[in-house]
Amino acid sequence: MLSFKLETRPEASRTMSYLSPLIAVALTMLGGLLLFSALGKDPLEGFQVFFLNPLRHWYGVSELLLKAVPLMLIAVGLAIGFRANVWNIGAEGQFILGACGATGVALAMGDSSGPLVLPAMVVAGALGGAAWAAIPAFLRTRFNANEILVSLMLVYVAQLLVSWLVFGPWMDPDGFNFPQSKMFSDSALLPLLVEGTRLNLAFVMALGVLVIGYVFMHNSYLGFKMRVAGEAADAARYAGFSAKRMVWIGLLVGGACAGLAGMAEVAGPMGQLTDKVASGYGFAAIIVAFVGRLNPIGIFFASLLMALLFLGGEQAQLYLSLPASISKVFQGMLLFFLLGSDLFINYRLRVRLTLAKAGD
Amino acid sequence: MEQSLITSMLFATLVAGTPLIIVALGELITEKAGVLNLGAEGTMAMGAVAAFAATHYTGNPYLGVLAGMAAGALMSLLFGLLTLTLMANQVASGLALTIFGVGLSAFVGKPFESLTLPAVPAIRIPLLADIPLLGPALFNQQSLVYFSWALLGGVIWFLYKSRAGLILRAVGESPSSAHSIGYSVIGIRYLATTFGGAMAGIGGAFLSVFYTPLWVEGMVSGRGWIALALVVFATWRPLRVMAGAYLFGGVMISQLFIQGSGLQIEVPSQLLSALPYLATIFVLVLISRNQQTIRLNSPMSLGQPYRPDA
């Protein structure tokens, strides 16, 4: 008789923790094949359109990198908080506020060109995101209000705020009443890295932030303290690390990174602020942070994967006439499979073959 | 103020609060068993789209409610599989459930986006509905409004008067003691989680079939999260859940109140729409300020995985 038993591993398996995301990706692709055939499409064709089509040309690859930029930026900021058990779920809102901050600068500058416009927008974007994240940080540290719910509620408020801005004070007077700001002048747009694509300087910025994030997490005392706070709260308390400071840092860093991503979006592919500025990057980045194991190197690859899911959705809409929201189904599946296979980091499955008659 | 206006505002408040009551009471039972399911938003979205589809094809809104309930229960079983069987982190799994549910509902709901359903007629309770002022608001209501009241009574009776409710609370307070007396902690948690999911599914069904008989992506618009906040706000007590839900229902229809008050004030519509979210933050701060209250009232094992070491 075959019997299965779950056994606690003597210590968490490092191999499994790196293997688990790969297993999750494989299972997601398998799930995709099933999903396509359940929808009455040829599964192999679906797979090809979704996962391979976006990468056929160099332009597609540049689009992949472009989409990965906000994900990298947001996820690395979130990872710093998540490591310390600070659950900032409202990156989507902080992204919007970053976009608003950068837009404010761009509109105030008008047509005046100068080398300082972009740096000012970067600062305004980061500050906008950080300010929005400071609200849950303050309410958590001062009143103990749950940061998950507060940061999440502020996503809805941010969406309404940007809608008010582009329908009201910032609406382009020559925009035929569309909810959008004026197009930014050239000096407020991020320079392109490769002509003929939309890939811009923000990609370099994102790589820089990943490196800084890596150094902060692995080579700084503060990063070490935050990790201890997350993994062993009691030890952190005995060592005298301030829990409130962890909350502040976790949320402010996460907010600033999300704000940067928002800035890169309006100063990059969009070139203006619209009420549709947030397209789910803030939520997708949560998945990216987990799939990337809260580690900047992992986050780099996970961002590319998640960007592929976004592009795959667009392709599926074009060539398979499926709604683009299919990419969100894939995103959800990916996180489910990851959480499920993470079981085997701390446990292992013992399969025993015993004779039924042995009688124990 | 006109009498009919008071009646209609009261009526609208009750209707707006009803999905919150149903979802929050479901989550309350889940949390009382020690399980923190943050997936209410996604579960409601799935319930809403399933109910809309079923009503669209069968023409029967109550089959729609059943479909929403089933969809919600399935979603929560998925959550249970992850957190109870595979012992995944409950916070992360709940978020995953929300992301998945919101995405999947948008995906399967696409073909229904431009359709509408016929309005479901209210059910009038004779005599009671004739009470001036209150009668038409309270007793000429949607069936699910009455259901939410019955649910409240049922939940109170179950939690505080029944043996099963006692066991459920024991599982939430001290799973290891409940296990040592011989109760299946995981089994009971599965039941509680499924109940919570089914209620979230009904809450979603109420939105897409009764409240605004149509389906749009994102129509749940944070109500699932507000219901979660409501459970904390109510310090895990059913009666306070209802009071809080109507409070929020009132905030949600604030537009109507401003019109009704006859004040000529210019308020951006976005600010009015933001009020429920701001109010949620406000009440969370209010109730969490006193850490003691939360600690005393929240189920002891909330959010912690349990594994019987056999």
XYZ file of N, CA, C and O in Angstrom, chain B residues 53-218:
664
model
N -24.367 35.732 -14.597
C -24.462 34.790 -15.708
C -25.635 33.835 -15.507
O -26.438 33.616 -16.425
N -25.765 33.287 -14.296
C -26.825 32.321 -14.045
C -28.201 32.972 -14.201
O -29.119 32.387 -14.786
N -28.332 34.199 -13.698
C -29.619 34.884 -13.823
C -29.920 35.188 -15.290
O -31.047 35.062 -15.751
N -28.879 35.571 -16.016
C -29.049 35.890 -17.430
C -29.551 34.666 -18.201
O -30.447 34.776 -19.044
N -28.997 33.491 -17.900
C -29.376 32.307 -18.673
C -30.672 31.668 -18.182
O -31.416 31.098 -18.966
N -30.946 31.719 -16.872
C -32.138 31.037 -16.368
C -33.312 31.986 -16.183
O -34.451 31.549 -16.114
N -33.013 33.281 -16.037
C -34.087 34.224 -15.789
C -34.554 34.235 -14.344
O -35.465 34.972 -13.993
N -33.924 33.426 -13.514
C -34.338 33.357 -12.115
C -33.250 33.936 -11.214
O -32.164 33.362 -11.092
N -33.540 35.076 -10.579
C -32.492 35.714 -9.761
C -32.030 34.830 -8.598
O -30.892 34.952 -8.151
N -32.925 33.943 -8.134
C -32.530 33.132 -6.968
C -31.588 32.007 -7.370
O -30.718 31.618 -6.588
N -31.739 31.520 -8.602
C -30.715 30.597 -9.099
C -29.393 31.350 -9.235
O -28.315 30.791 -9.007
N -29.488 32.625 -9.571
C -28.298 33.465 -9.627
C -27.607 33.546 -8.274
O -26.394 33.386 -8.162
N -28.415 33.769 -7.239
C -27.841 33.836 -5.891
C -27.165 32.514 -5.540
O -26.050 32.497 -4.991
N -27.818 31.418 -5.904
C -27.221 30.107 -5.635
C -25.894 29.956 -6.365
O -24.909 29.463 -5.806
N -25.868 30.401 -7.624
C -24.632 30.297 -8.402
C -23.535 31.149 -7.769
O -22.380 30.720 -7.657
N -23.896 32.352 -7.321
C -22.919 33.217 -6.667
C -22.377 32.576 -5.405
O -21.177 32.610 -5.115
N -23.304 31.960 -4.673
C -22.924 31.285 -3.440
C -21.949 30.149 -3.736
O -20.922 29.985 -3.067
N -22.270 29.371 -4.770
C -21.404 28.245 -5.121
C -20.035 28.745 -5.568
O -18.999 28.197 -5.169
N -20.022 29.820 -6.366
C -18.743 30.354 -6.826
C -17.908 30.823 -5.642
O -16.701 30.566 -5.560
N -18.581 31.494 -4.699
C -17.862 31.965 -3.521
C -17.312 30.816 -2.700
O -16.170 30.863 -2.219
N -18.125 29.773 -2.548
C -17.671 28.624 -1.772
C -16.465 27.960 -2.437
O -15.492 27.588 -1.773
N -16.510 27.860 -3.766
C -15.381 27.260 -4.491
C -14.108 28.083 -4.294
O -13.026 27.536 -4.068
N -14.258 29.393 -4.390
C -13.097 30.268 -4.184
C -12.494 30.039 -2.813
O -11.277 29.969 -2.641
N -13.363 29.945 -1.796
C -12.820 29.805 -0.451
C -12.237 28.410 -0.238
O -11.325 28.239 0.568
N -12.735 27.421 -0.981
C -12.123 26.093 -0.888
C -10.693 26.133 -1.426
O -9.793 25.485 -0.887
N -10.518 26.908 -2.483
C -9.179 27.095 -3.032
C -8.268 27.714 -1.973
O -7.122 27.290 -1.768
N -8.821 28.710 -1.286
C -8.071 29.356 -0.212
C -7.769 28.363 0.908
O -6.663 28.318 1.449
N -8.782 27.533 1.225
C -8.584 26.528 2.266
C -7.508 25.526 1.880
O -6.651 25.174 2.694
N -7.554 25.105 0.624
C -6.536 24.156 0.155
C -5.132 24.725 0.384
O -4.239 24.041 0.878
N -4.975 26.007 0.036
C -3.658 26.625 0.190
C -3.258 26.775 1.650
O -2.158 26.403 2.051
N -4.155 27.362 2.442
C -3.742 27.758 3.787
C -3.938 26.647 4.811
O -3.178 26.564 5.769
N -4.964 25.815 4.624
C -5.246 24.811 5.653
C -4.532 23.502 5.346
O -3.925 22.896 6.225
N -4.582 23.078 4.087
C -3.925 21.825 3.743
C -2.434 22.044 3.465
O -1.585 21.326 3.973
N -2.138 23.082 2.664
C -0.734 23.302 2.289
C -0.041 24.304 3.213
O 1.123 24.641 3.009
N -0.759 24.792 4.210
C -0.195 25.672 5.232
C 0.523 26.896 4.680
O 1.539 27.340 5.221
N 0.009 27.452 3.592
C 0.601 28.672 3.045
C 0.227 29.860 3.929
O -0.734 29.796 4.699
N 0.992 30.914 3.802
C 0.738 32.141 4.544
C -0.666 32.676 4.213
O -1.024 32.826 3.054
N -1.451 32.969 5.252
C -2.850 33.366 5.023
C -2.965 34.740 4.395
O -3.839 34.971 3.554
N -2.092 35.664 4.793
C -2.166 37.010 4.221
C -1.861 36.952 2.722
O -2.625 37.450 1.897
N -0.757 36.292 2.381
C -0.375 36.211 0.967
C -1.427 35.458 0.163
O -1.772 35.856 -0.955
N -1.960 34.371 0.729
C -2.947 33.583 -0.013
C -4.232 34.369 -0.221
O -4.868 34.262 -1.271
N -4.619 35.144 0.785
C -5.823 35.953 0.642
C -5.659 36.991 -0.455
O -6.565 37.217 -1.258
N -4.475 37.606 -0.498
C -4.209 38.568 -1.569
C -4.255 37.880 -2.915
O -4.806 38.404 -3.885
N -3.663 36.660 -2.956
C -3.668 35.915 -4.208
C -5.100 35.643 -4.643
O -5.443 35.764 -5.819
N -5.948 35.302 -3.680
C -7.339 34.998 -3.996
C -8.034 36.230 -4.574
O -8.828 36.130 -5.513
N -7.728 37.397 -4.007
C -8.336 38.621 -4.507
C -7.847 38.944 -5.911
O -8.639 39.226 -6.813
N -6.537 38.859 -6.119
C -5.998 39.159 -7.448
C -6.579 38.186 -8.476
O -7.018 38.577 -9.556
N -6.620 36.916 -8.099
C -7.142 35.886 -8.991
C -8.628 36.111 -9.271
O -9.069 36.074 -10.429
N -9.392 36.360 -8.225
C -10.837 36.514 -8.388
C -11.195 37.737 -9.211
O -12.063 37.678 -10.083
N -10.508 38.856 -8.942
C -10.782 40.070 -9.703
C -10.421 39.844 -11.168
O -11.166 40.221 -12.076
N -9.290 39.162 -11.409
C -8.867 38.910 -12.777
C -9.778 37.933 -13.492
O -10.240 38.182 -14.606
N -10.082 36.828 -12.823
C -10.906 35.796 -13.459
C -12.313 36.321 -13.729
O -12.899 36.034 -14.780
N -12.845 37.119 -12.798
C -14.200 37.643 -13.005
C -14.218 38.594 -14.200
O -15.168 38.592 -14.984
N -13.155 39.396 -14.338
C -13.085 40.291 -15.494
C -13.034 39.469 -16.779
O -13.662 39.816 -17.786
N -12.311 38.368 -16.711
C -12.131 37.529 -17.896
C -13.430 36.841 -18.297
O -13.886 36.957 -19.432
N -14.050 36.133 -17.349
C -15.263 35.397 -17.725
C -16.452 36.341 -17.892
O -17.429 35.997 -18.544
N -16.354 37.548 -17.317
C -17.491 38.458 -17.375
C -17.547 39.288 -18.640
O -18.531 39.971 -18.901
N -16.468 39.235 -19.435
C -16.392 40.085 -20.630
C -17.645 39.999 -21.519
O -18.187 41.035 -21.922
N -18.137 38.777 -21.826
C -19.309 38.712 -22.728
C -20.573 39.328 -22.142
O -21.513 39.618 -22.868
N -20.602 39.528 -20.802
C -21.846 40.024 -20.180
C -21.830 41.535 -19.992
O -22.758 42.098 -19.445
N -20.739 42.183 -20.440
C -20.535 43.571 -20.011
C -21.606 44.538 -20.457
O -21.911 45.471 -19.748
N -22.217 44.336 -21.625
C -23.183 45.352 -22.058
C -24.623 44.926 -21.784
O -25.552 45.570 -22.237
N -24.792 43.837 -21.046
C -26.148 43.340 -20.795
C -26.715 43.898 -19.497
O -25.971 44.314 -18.614
N -28.026 43.897 -19.395
C -28.649 44.238 -18.120
C -29.668 43.156 -17.789
O -30.067 42.381 -18.648
N -30.055 43.127 -16.524
C -31.080 42.173 -16.101
C -32.314 42.956 -15.710
O -32.225 44.124 -15.332
N -33.485 42.323 -15.790
C -34.682 43.016 -15.292
C -34.561 43.206 -13.779
O -33.984 42.370 -13.083
N -35.079 44.334 -13.284
C -35.001 44.595 -11.845
C -35.830 43.550 -11.100
O -36.887 43.135 -11.563
N -35.336 43.121 -9.967
C -36.073 42.159 -9.155
C -37.050 42.939 -8.276
O -36.643 43.862 -7.578
N -38.334 42.597 -8.337
C -39.292 43.369 -7.538
C -39.071 43.173 -6.041
O -38.621 42.121 -5.600
N -39.364 44.223 -5.281
C -39.235 44.142 -3.828
C -40.328 43.249 -3.261
O -41.341 43.003 -3.917
N -40.106 42.756 -2.074
C -41.129 41.937 -1.421
C -41.744 42.762 -0.297
O -41.048 43.252 0.588
N -43.058 42.902 -0.392
C -43.758 43.760 0.551
C -44.343 42.912 1.664
O -45.044 41.931 1.415
N -44.041 43.291 2.884
C -44.607 42.548 4.012
C -45.876 43.269 4.442
O -45.834 44.437 4.836
N -47.032 42.601 4.342
C -48.299 43.263 4.626
C -48.329 43.830 6.052
O -47.636 43.310 6.925
N -49.113 44.836 6.262
C -49.286 45.508 7.540
C -48.050 46.283 7.961
O -48.069 47.494 8.108
N -46.909 45.561 8.137
C -45.690 46.241 8.580
C -45.279 47.337 7.601
O -44.787 48.398 7.991
N -45.508 47.054 6.320
C -45.100 48.028 5.312
C -45.963 49.280 5.354
O -45.637 50.289 4.733
N -47.056 49.229 6.114
C -47.946 50.385 6.178
C -47.574 51.356 7.290
O -48.158 52.424 7.408
N -46.637 50.963 8.127
C -46.184 51.879 9.171
C -45.671 53.143 8.492
O -44.872 53.065 7.563
N -46.132 54.307 8.923
C -45.655 55.519 8.244
C -44.146 55.693 8.404
O -43.568 55.272 9.409
N -43.538 56.309 7.429
C -42.117 56.638 7.431
C -41.215 55.403 7.366
O -40.472 55.207 6.420
N -41.276 54.540 8.392
C -40.357 53.401 8.445
C -40.825 52.239 7.579
O -40.005 51.536 6.990
N -42.119 52.029 7.542
C -42.650 50.855 6.872
C -42.145 50.638 5.462
O -41.559 49.601 5.163
N -42.326 51.635 4.593
C -41.907 51.431 3.213
C -40.389 51.221 3.088
O -39.920 50.577 2.162
N -39.629 51.773 4.025
C -38.171 51.637 3.941
C -37.716 50.282 4.433
O -36.797 49.679 3.900
N -38.369 49.793 5.492
C -37.910 48.557 6.122
C -38.606 47.318 5.589
O -38.001 46.243 5.525
N -39.879 47.451 5.228
C -40.653 46.241 4.966
C -41.189 46.154 3.545
O -42.108 45.411 3.274
N -40.626 46.965 2.664
C -40.924 46.790 1.256
C -39.587 46.717 0.543
O -39.216 47.567 -0.247
N -38.835 45.671 0.904
C -37.421 45.619 0.549
C -37.082 44.427 -0.330
O -37.902 43.524 -0.529
N -35.858 44.439 -0.811
C -35.328 43.286 -1.538
C -35.255 42.081 -0.604
O -34.961 42.233 0.588
N -35.491 40.898 -1.174
C -35.488 39.697 -0.343
C -34.169 39.529 0.408
O -34.143 39.072 1.551
N -33.064 39.909 -0.226
C -31.787 39.689 0.441
C -31.575 40.613 1.634
O -30.742 40.335 2.494
N -32.339 41.699 1.686
C -32.271 42.550 2.876
C -32.846 41.771 4.065
O -32.246 41.731 5.146
N -33.993 41.124 3.837
C -34.561 40.283 4.909
C -33.603 39.147 5.251
O -33.421 38.784 6.405
N -32.999 38.593 4.185
C -32.058 37.501 4.415
C -30.930 37.951 5.335
O -30.498 37.210 6.224
N -30.442 39.184 5.138
C -29.317 39.644 5.953
C -29.722 39.726 7.423
O -28.919 39.469 8.308
N -30.997 40.075 7.679
C -31.458 40.122 9.076
C -31.521 38.713 9.660
O -31.113 38.480 10.797
N -32.063 37.796 8.851
C -32.141 36.408 9.316
C -30.742 35.857 9.566
O -30.489 35.150 10.543
N -29.827 36.222 8.679
C -28.447 35.750 8.824
C -27.857 36.254 10.135
O -27.182 35.508 10.866
N -28.133 37.512 10.436
C -27.618 38.076 11.680
C -28.123 37.269 12.876
O -27.346 36.862 13.748
N -29.456 37.024 12.882
C -30.018 36.239 13.976
C -29.384 34.859 14.047
O -29.005 34.386 15.117
N -29.233 34.235 12.877
C -28.660 32.898 12.829
C -27.229 32.881 13.348
O -26.844 31.991 14.120
N -26.453 33.871 12.951
C -25.046 33.903 13.364
C -24.943 34.107 14.871
O -24.140 33.457 15.554
N -25.780 35.011 15.397
C -25.739 35.244 16.849
C -26.116 33.966 17.594
O -25.429 33.551 18.544
N -27.196 33.337 17.143
C -27.617 32.101 17.807
C -26.515 31.048 17.714
O -26.148 30.418 18.702
N -25.963 30.892 16.517
C -24.943 29.865 16.302
C -23.731 30.097 17.198
O -23.271 29.196 17.906
N -23.244 31.328 17.209
C -21.991 31.586 17.921
C -22.158 31.468 19.429
O -21.291 30.931 20.118
N -23.272 31.984 19.958
C -23.370 32.123 21.415
C -24.341 31.175 22.074
O -24.350 31.065 23.290
N -25.179 30.490 21.258
C -26.169 29.630 21.897
C -26.014 28.158 21.513
O -26.590 27.292 22.159
N -25.283 27.909 20.452
C -25.229 26.516 20.014
C -23.897 25.880 20.402
O -22.883 26.561 20.584
N -23.938 24.566 20.507
C -22.738 23.832 20.853
C -21.691 23.929 19.738
O -20.503 24.113 19.989
N -22.201 23.838 18.494
C -21.285 23.924 17.348
C -20.535 25.253 17.349
O -19.341 25.307 17.035
N -21.256 26.322 17.717
C -20.615 27.629 17.746
C -19.533 27.694 18.810
O -18.479 28.320 18.621
N -19.785 27.034 19.922
C -18.800 26.996 20.997
C -17.526 26.303 20.511
O -16.404 26.761 20.767
N -17.733 25.196 19.785
C -16.578 24.465 19.258
C -15.812 25.336 18.270
O -14.586 25.417 18.302
N -16.573 26.024 17.413
C -15.932 26.900 16.435
C -15.077 27.951 17.125
O -13.921 28.189 16.757
N -15.625 28.555 18.164
C -14.864 29.588 18.860
C -13.654 28.992 19.554
O -12.582 29.599 19.608
N -13.813 27.765 20.075
C -12.682 27.109 20.727
C -11.553 26.886 19.731
O -10.371 27.091 20.046
N -11.937 26.496 18.518
C -10.924 26.267 17.491
C -10.164 27.558 17.191
O -8.944 27.551 16.991
N -10.895 28.678 17.205
C -10.246 29.954 16.917
C -9.395 30.450 18.068
O -8.368 31.088 17.860
N -9.849 30.162 19.292
C -9.105 30.664 20.450
C -7.894 29.796 20.735
O -6.816 30.287 21.030
N -8.100 28.480 20.729
C -7.010 27.593 21.097
C -7.107 26.292 20.313
O -7.660 25.307 20.790
N -6.563 26.305 19.103
C -6.707 25.113 18.256
C -6.108 23.861 18.887
O -6.667 22.766 18.739
N -5.012 24.015 19.636
C -4.396 22.800 20.169
C -5.292 22.162 21.240
O -5.382 20.932 21.311
N -5.985 22.986 22.053
C -6.894 22.362 23.030
C -8.064 21.702 22.325
O -8.469 20.593 22.686
N -8.609 22.404 21.321
C -9.729 21.814 20.592
C -9.304 20.485 19.970
O -10.060 19.508 19.994
N -8.087 20.454 19.473
C -7.575 19.220 18.864
C -7.444 18.121 19.913
O -7.802 16.965 19.680
N -6.959 18.493 21.094
C -6.709 17.456 22.098
C -8.003 16.894 22.659
O -8.026 15.769 23.142
N -9.108 17.682 22.602
C -10.387 17.091 23.025
C -10.948 16.198 21.926
O -11.901 15.472 22.146
N -10.374 16.296 20.738
C -10.799 15.376 19.695
C -11.515 16.013 18.527
O -12.104 15.324 17.705
N -11.498 17.340 18.440
C -12.136 17.968 17.290
C -11.138 18.136 16.155
O -9.949 18.363 16.393
N -11.640 18.036 14.952
C -10.769 18.217 13.797
C -10.653 19.714 13.499
O -11.573 20.320 12.947
N -9.539 20.290 13.889
C -9.340 21.727 13.709
C -9.401 22.098 12.233
O -10.096 23.045 11.842
N -8.707 21.322 11.433
C -8.647 21.642 10.004
C -10.031 21.506 9.370
O -10.468 22.369 8.607
N -10.756 20.448 9.734
C -12.092 20.249 9.183
C -13.015 21.402 9.530
O -13.737 21.919 8.672
N -12.995 21.815 10.789
C -13.872 22.903 11.222
C -13.471 24.205 10.533
O -14.317 24.996 10.119
N -12.170 24.393 10.383
C -11.722 25.613 9.699
C -12.143 25.606 8.225
O -12.474 26.652 7.673
N -12.122 24.427 7.618
C -12.609 24.329 6.229
C -14.072 24.762 6.158
O -14.466 25.537 5.283
N -14.892 24.249 7.095
C -16.316 24.592 7.089
C -16.512 26.095 7.264
O -17.277 26.734 6.538
N -15.792 26.667 8.232
C -15.953 28.095 8.509
C -15.512 28.928 7.305
O -16.157 29.927 6.960
N -14.425 28.519 6.677
C -13.919 29.257 5.518
C -14.904 29.170 4.353
O -15.166 30.160 3.658
N -15.468 27.968 4.164
C -16.423 27.788 3.065
C -17.671 28.630 3.298
O -18.198 29.249 2.372
N -18.120 28.674 4.548
C -19.278 29.514 4.864
C -18.970 30.976 4.527
O -19.777 31.657 3.881
N -17.801 31.430 4.948
C -17.412 32.815 4.655
C -17.391 33.085 3.159
O -17.873 34.124 2.697
N -16.859 32.138 2.391
C -16.800 32.318 0.947
C -18.188 32.342 0.334
O -18.482 33.165 -0.538
N -19.064 31.442 0.824
C -20.421 31.398 0.283
C -21.140 32.720 0.536
O -21.843 33.241 -0.349
N -20.947 33.290 1.735
C -21.603 34.562 2.043
C -21.038 35.681 1.174
O -21.767 36.549 0.688
N -19.708 35.665 0.963
C -19.117 36.684 0.088
C -19.683 36.544 -1.322
O -19.928 37.539 -2.011
N -19.931 35.294 -1.729
C -20.528 35.069 -3.044
C -21.935 35.655 -3.108
O -22.307 36.280 -4.108
N -22.723 35.480 -2.046
C -24.070 36.065 -2.027
C -23.989 37.590 -2.054
O -24.759 38.262 -2.738
N -23.015 38.126 -1.291
C -22.826 39.580 -1.299
C -22.568 40.080 -2.714
O -23.125 41.101 -3.141
N -21.720 39.348 -3.442
C -21.450 39.732 -4.831
C -22.700 39.604 -5.684
O -22.993 40.477 -6.508
N -23.459 38.514 -5.457
C -24.693 38.302 -6.216
C -25.667 39.452 -5.984
O -26.336 39.908 -6.917
N -25.728 39.938 -4.752
C -26.629 41.046 -4.453
C -26.274 42.258 -5.310
O -27.160 42.936 -5.842
N -24.973 42.496 -5.456
C -24.543 43.667 -6.232
C -24.952 43.559 -7.696
O -25.489 44.500 -8.277
N -24.696 42.386 -8.310
C -24.860 42.311 -9.764
C -26.279 41.942 -10.191
O -26.634 42.129 -11.349
N -27.081 41.399 -9.271
C -28.422 40.981 -9.673
C -29.499 41.886 -9.083
O -30.500 42.175 -9.732
N -29.298 42.356 -7.842
C -30.340 43.136 -7.178
C -30.022 44.631 -7.139
O -30.867 45.461 -7.412
N -28.790 44.970 -6.759
C -28.455 46.373 -6.467
C -28.372 47.176 -7.755
O -29.125 48.136 -7.958
N -27.439 46.812 -8.625
C -27.387 47.399 -9.968
C -27.364 46.219 -10.915
O -26.345 45.579 -11.071
N -28.509 45.888 -11.513
C -28.592 44.629 -12.268
C -27.753 44.644 -13.545
O -28.276 44.628 -14.651
N -26.448 44.708 -13.380
C -25.559 44.607 -14.528
C -24.191 44.166 -14.026
O -23.935 44.142 -12.827
N -23.330 43.802 -14.969
C -21.983 43.407 -14.583
C -20.970 44.332 -15.258
O -20.996 44.509 -16.462
N -20.121 44.955 -14.458
C -18.974 45.684 -14.994
C -17.740 45.238 -14.222
O -17.818 44.990 -13.016
N -16.632 45.184 -14.936
C -15.378 44.841 -14.284
C -15.118 45.840 -13.152
O -15.314 47.035 -13.305
N -14.730 45.310 -11.992
C -14.396 46.196 -10.875
C -15.612 46.756 -10.157
O -15.497 47.713 -9.404
